[in-house]
Amino acid sequence: MDYHTGETVVLTRTRKRRKEIAELLQQLLEKHPHERIYVAWDNASTHQDEEIEAVVRGAAGRLVLLYLPTYSPWLNPIEMLWRHFRREVTHCELFENIEALLAASQAFFERYNHRLGGVRSIIGSHPAQLP
């Protein structure tokens, strides 16, 4: 999620392993080829791997990983988005199949990516306060 614009970058995969995390980081680098990217994340085991470190090294200083303290989800803005996502998309919902769940998920992110201030209002983003 871009803290300044509120735009989300979503990568849908059947598993969440180090390989998929590295792929997401690579997508961020490709989406923002001339910018420095800061990624704030927790200390999940999938966030710590040689494959991820290789992506960071390959970015030549353009990708900065900010590790949040252990057990501190309130410090991670994406957790607020996930809470809102669960409330709006999956809470008390029984989907016919995985395709229906994926379609509802994709619609959520597309809707908020196209709504001015959508995701930023959920996470409490105030980009004007950043340098």
PDB file of N, CA and C in Angstrom, residues 17-64:
ATOM      1  N   ARG A  17       4.572 -17.746   0.733  1.00  0.00           N
ATOM      2  CA  ARG A  17       5.906 -18.183   1.118  1.00  0.00           C
ATOM      3  C   ARG A  17       6.893 -17.080   0.798  1.00  0.00           C
ATOM      4  N   ARG A  18       8.130 -17.328   1.127  1.00  0.00           N
ATOM      5  CA  ARG A  18       9.183 -16.345   0.862  1.00  0.00           C
ATOM      6  C   ARG A  18       9.249 -15.984  -0.619  1.00  0.00           C
ATOM      7  N   LYS A  19       9.051 -16.977  -1.469  1.00  0.00           N
ATOM      8  CA  LYS A  19       9.100 -16.762  -2.919  1.00  0.00           C
ATOM      9  C   LYS A  19       8.046 -15.737  -3.344  1.00  0.00           C
ATOM     10  N   GLU A  20       6.838 -15.864  -2.829  1.00  0.00           N
ATOM     11  CA  GLU A  20       5.766 -14.940  -3.184  1.00  0.00           C
ATOM     12  C   GLU A  20       6.008 -13.546  -2.603  1.00  0.00           C
ATOM     13  N   ILE A  21       6.591 -13.481  -1.415  1.00  0.00           N
ATOM     14  CA  ILE A  21       6.917 -12.189  -0.807  1.00  0.00           C
ATOM     15  C   ILE A  21       7.978 -11.482  -1.657  1.00  0.00           C
ATOM     16  N   ALA A  22       8.983 -12.225  -2.099  1.00  0.00           N
ATOM     17  CA  ALA A  22      10.021 -11.649  -2.962  1.00  0.00           C
ATOM     18  C   ALA A  22       9.409 -11.166  -4.279  1.00  0.00           C
ATOM     19  N   GLU A  23       8.453 -11.906  -4.797  1.00  0.00           N
ATOM     20  CA  GLU A  23       7.771 -11.512  -6.030  1.00  0.00           C
ATOM     21  C   GLU A  23       6.995 -10.205  -5.836  1.00  0.00           C
ATOM     22  N   LEU A  24       6.349 -10.053  -4.689  1.00  0.00           N
ATOM     23  CA  LEU A  24       5.620  -8.820  -4.391  1.00  0.00           C
ATOM     24  C   LEU A  24       6.580  -7.630  -4.313  1.00  0.00           C
ATOM     25  N   LEU A  25       7.718  -7.821  -3.654  1.00  0.00           N
ATOM     26  CA  LEU A  25       8.707  -6.740  -3.571  1.00  0.00           C
ATOM     27  C   LEU A  25       9.203  -6.352  -4.961  1.00  0.00           C
ATOM     28  N   GLN A  26       9.417  -7.347  -5.797  1.00  0.00           N
ATOM     29  CA  GLN A  26       9.861  -7.085  -7.169  1.00  0.00           C
ATOM     30  C   GLN A  26       8.799  -6.295  -7.933  1.00  0.00           C
ATOM     31  N   GLN A  27       7.531  -6.634  -7.716  1.00  0.00           N
ATOM     32  CA  GLN A  27       6.441  -5.891  -8.365  1.00  0.00           C
ATOM     33  C   GLN A  27       6.426  -4.432  -7.934  1.00  0.00           C
ATOM     34  N   LEU A  28       6.670  -4.199  -6.647  1.00  0.00           N
ATOM     35  CA  LEU A  28       6.719  -2.820  -6.146  1.00  0.00           C
ATOM     36  C   LEU A  28       7.835  -2.036  -6.825  1.00  0.00           C
ATOM     37  N   LEU A  29       8.991  -2.676  -6.970  1.00  0.00           N
ATOM     38  CA  LEU A  29      10.121  -2.017  -7.629  1.00  0.00           C
ATOM     39  C   LEU A  29       9.804  -1.692  -9.086  1.00  0.00           C
ATOM     40  N   GLU A  30       9.115  -2.596  -9.764  1.00  0.00           N
ATOM     41  CA  GLU A  30       8.757  -2.364 -11.161  1.00  0.00           C
ATOM     42  C   GLU A  30       7.694  -1.276 -11.286  1.00  0.00           C
ATOM     43  N   LYS A  31       6.772  -1.238 -10.338  1.00  0.00           N
ATOM     44  CA  LYS A  31       5.699  -0.230 -10.372  1.00  0.00           C
ATOM     45  C   LYS A  31       6.243   1.172 -10.106  1.00  0.00           C
ATOM     46  N   HIS A  32       7.292   1.263  -9.295  1.00  0.00           N
ATOM     47  CA  HIS A  32       7.894   2.552  -8.936  1.00  0.00           C
ATOM     48  C   HIS A  32       9.384   2.520  -9.286  1.00  0.00           C
ATOM     49  N   PRO A  33       9.721   2.562 -10.591  1.00  0.00           N
ATOM     50  CA  PRO A  33      11.104   2.340 -11.020  1.00  0.00           C
ATOM     51  C   PRO A  33      12.111   3.420 -10.626  1.00  0.00           C
ATOM     52  N   HIS A  34      11.647   4.607 -10.243  1.00  0.00           N
ATOM     53  CA  HIS A  34      12.581   5.693  -9.948  1.00  0.00           C
ATOM     54  C   HIS A  34      12.451   6.215  -8.529  1.00  0.00           C
ATOM     55  N   GLU A  35      11.744   5.499  -7.689  1.00  0.00           N
ATOM     56  CA  GLU A  35      11.487   5.986  -6.334  1.00  0.00           C
ATOM     57  C   GLU A  35      12.101   5.060  -5.293  1.00  0.00           C
ATOM     58  N   ARG A  36      12.370   5.606  -4.143  1.00  0.00           N
ATOM     59  CA  ARG A  36      12.781   4.792  -3.003  1.00  0.00           C
ATOM     60  C   ARG A  36      11.505   4.271  -2.345  1.00  0.00           C
ATOM     61  N   ILE A  37      11.493   2.994  -2.023  1.00  0.00           N
ATOM     62  CA  ILE A  37      10.308   2.342  -1.465  1.00  0.00           C
ATOM     63  C   ILE A  37      10.619   1.876  -0.051  1.00  0.00           C
ATOM     64  N   TYR A  38       9.753   2.247   0.871  1.00  0.00           N
ATOM     65  CA  TYR A  38       9.877   1.803   2.262  1.00  0.00           C
ATOM     66  C   TYR A  38       8.778   0.788   2.528  1.00  0.00           C
ATOM     67  N   VAL A  39       9.161  -0.356   3.057  1.00  0.00           N
ATOM     68  CA  VAL A  39       8.195  -1.402   3.384  1.00  0.00           C
ATOM     69  C   VAL A  39       8.253  -1.635   4.884  1.00  0.00           C
ATOM     70  N   ALA A  40       7.136  -1.334   5.554  1.00  0.00           N
ATOM     71  CA  ALA A  40       7.028  -1.597   6.992  1.00  0.00           C
ATOM     72  C   ALA A  40       6.327  -2.933   7.149  1.00  0.00           C
ATOM     73  N   TRP A  41       6.979  -3.848   7.863  1.00  0.00           N
ATOM     74  CA  TRP A  41       6.338  -5.141   8.083  1.00  0.00           C
ATOM     75  C   TRP A  41       6.787  -5.770   9.377  1.00  0.00           C
ATOM     76  N   ASP A  42       6.071  -6.812   9.738  1.00  0.00           N
ATOM     77  CA  ASP A  42       6.355  -7.476  11.007  1.00  0.00           C
ATOM     78  C   ASP A  42       7.509  -8.462  10.832  1.00  0.00           C
ATOM     79  N   ASN A  43       7.757  -9.228  11.850  1.00  0.00           N
ATOM     80  CA  ASN A  43       8.882 -10.169  11.836  1.00  0.00           C
ATOM     81  C   ASN A  43       8.448 -11.585  11.480  1.00  0.00           C
ATOM     82  N   ALA A  44       7.460 -11.719  10.615  1.00  0.00           N
ATOM     83  CA  ALA A  44       7.014 -13.043  10.185  1.00  0.00           C
ATOM     84  C   ALA A  44       8.175 -13.783   9.525  1.00  0.00           C
ATOM     85  N   SER A  45       8.175 -15.087   9.672  1.00  0.00           N
ATOM     86  CA  SER A  45       9.280 -15.877   9.116  1.00  0.00           C
ATOM     87  C   SER A  45       9.368 -15.732   7.598  1.00  0.00           C
ATOM     88  N   THR A  46       8.234 -15.482   6.936  1.00  0.00           N
ATOM     89  CA  THR A  46       8.253 -15.314   5.474  1.00  0.00           C
ATOM     90  C   THR A  46       8.915 -14.010   5.044  1.00  0.00           C
ATOM     91  N   HIS A  47       9.160 -13.110   5.987  1.00  0.00           N
ATOM     92  CA  HIS A  47       9.800 -11.833   5.664  1.00  0.00           C
ATOM     93  C   HIS A  47      11.317 -11.881   5.812  1.00  0.00           C
ATOM     94  N   GLN A  48      11.839 -13.004   6.247  1.00  0.00           N
ATOM     95  CA  GLN A  48      13.275 -13.101   6.508  1.00  0.00           C
ATOM     96  C   GLN A  48      13.849 -14.288   5.738  1.00  0.00           C
ATOM     97  N   ASP A  49      14.544 -13.975   4.650  1.00  0.00           N
ATOM     98  CA  ASP A  49      15.046 -15.046   3.804  1.00  0.00           C
ATOM     99  C   ASP A  49      16.107 -14.492   2.858  1.00  0.00           C
ATOM    100  N   GLU A  50      16.954 -15.359   2.384  1.00  0.00           N
ATOM    101  CA  GLU A  50      18.003 -14.969   1.444  1.00  0.00           C
ATOM    102  C   GLU A  50      17.407 -14.451   0.133  1.00  0.00           C
ATOM    103  N   GLU A  51      16.303 -15.045  -0.303  1.00  0.00           N
ATOM    104  CA  GLU A  51      15.672 -14.609  -1.552  1.00  0.00           C
ATOM    105  C   GLU A  51      15.176 -13.162  -1.435  1.00  0.00           C
ATOM    106  N   ILE A  52      14.639 -12.817  -0.279  1.00  0.00           N
ATOM    107  CA  ILE A  52      14.172 -11.447  -0.044  1.00  0.00           C
ATOM    108  C   ILE A  52      15.363 -10.503   0.053  1.00  0.00           C
ATOM    109  N   GLU A  53      16.400 -10.932   0.752  1.00  0.00           N
ATOM    110  CA  GLU A  53      17.613 -10.110   0.852  1.00  0.00           C
ATOM    111  C   GLU A  53      18.230  -9.873  -0.522  1.00  0.00           C
ATOM    112  N   ALA A  54      18.138 -10.865  -1.408  1.00  0.00           N
ATOM    113  CA  ALA A  54      18.668 -10.708  -2.765  1.00  0.00           C
ATOM    114  C   ALA A  54      17.899  -9.625  -3.526  1.00  0.00           C
ATOM    115  N   VAL A  55      16.581  -9.571  -3.339  1.00  0.00           N
ATOM    116  CA  VAL A  55      15.782  -8.522  -3.985  1.00  0.00           C
ATOM    117  C   VAL A  55      16.193  -7.157  -3.450  1.00  0.00           C
ATOM    118  N   VAL A  56      16.391  -7.069  -2.134  1.00  0.00           N
ATOM    119  CA  VAL A  56      16.792  -5.799  -1.513  1.00  0.00           C
ATOM    120  C   VAL A  56      18.154  -5.361  -2.044  1.00  0.00           C
ATOM    121  N   ARG A  57      19.117  -6.286  -2.089  1.00  0.00           N
ATOM    122  CA  ARG A  57      20.447  -5.948  -2.616  1.00  0.00           C
ATOM    123  C   ARG A  57      20.369  -5.524  -4.076  1.00  0.00           C
ATOM    124  N   GLY A  58      19.556  -6.232  -4.852  1.00  0.00           N
ATOM    125  CA  GLY A  58      19.406  -5.917  -6.271  1.00  0.00           C
ATOM    126  C   GLY A  58      18.766  -4.560  -6.517  1.00  0.00           C
ATOM    127  N   ALA A  59      18.030  -4.060  -5.532  1.00  0.00           N
ATOM    128  CA  ALA A  59      17.367  -2.757  -5.666  1.00  0.00           C
ATOM    129  C   ALA A  59      18.333  -1.604  -5.444  1.00  0.00           C
ATOM    130  N   ALA A  60      19.539  -1.895  -5.017  1.00  0.00           N
ATOM    131  CA  ALA A  60      20.601  -0.890  -4.855  1.00  0.00           C
ATOM    132  C   ALA A  60      20.153   0.329  -4.050  1.00  0.00           C
ATOM    133  N   GLY A  61      19.590   0.081  -2.877  1.00  0.00           N
ATOM    134  CA  GLY A  61      19.204   1.174  -1.987  1.00  0.00           C
ATOM    135  C   GLY A  61      17.816   1.737  -2.219  1.00  0.00           C
ATOM    136  N   ARG A  62      17.127   1.271  -3.246  1.00  0.00           N
ATOM    137  CA  ARG A  62      15.774   1.777  -3.529  1.00  0.00           C
ATOM    138  C   ARG A  62      14.706   1.110  -2.682  1.00  0.00           C
ATOM    139  N   LEU A  63      15.028  -0.009  -2.047  1.00  0.00           N
ATOM    140  CA  LEU A  63      14.054  -0.750  -1.242  1.00  0.00           C
ATOM    141  C   LEU A  63      14.563  -0.825   0.190  1.00  0.00           C
ATOM    142  N   VAL A  64      13.816  -0.215   1.099  1.00  0.00           N
ATOM    143  CA  VAL A  64      14.207  -0.171   2.509  1.00  0.00           C
ATOM    144  C   VAL A  64      13.162  -0.928   3.317  1.00  0.00           C
TER     145      VAL A  64
END
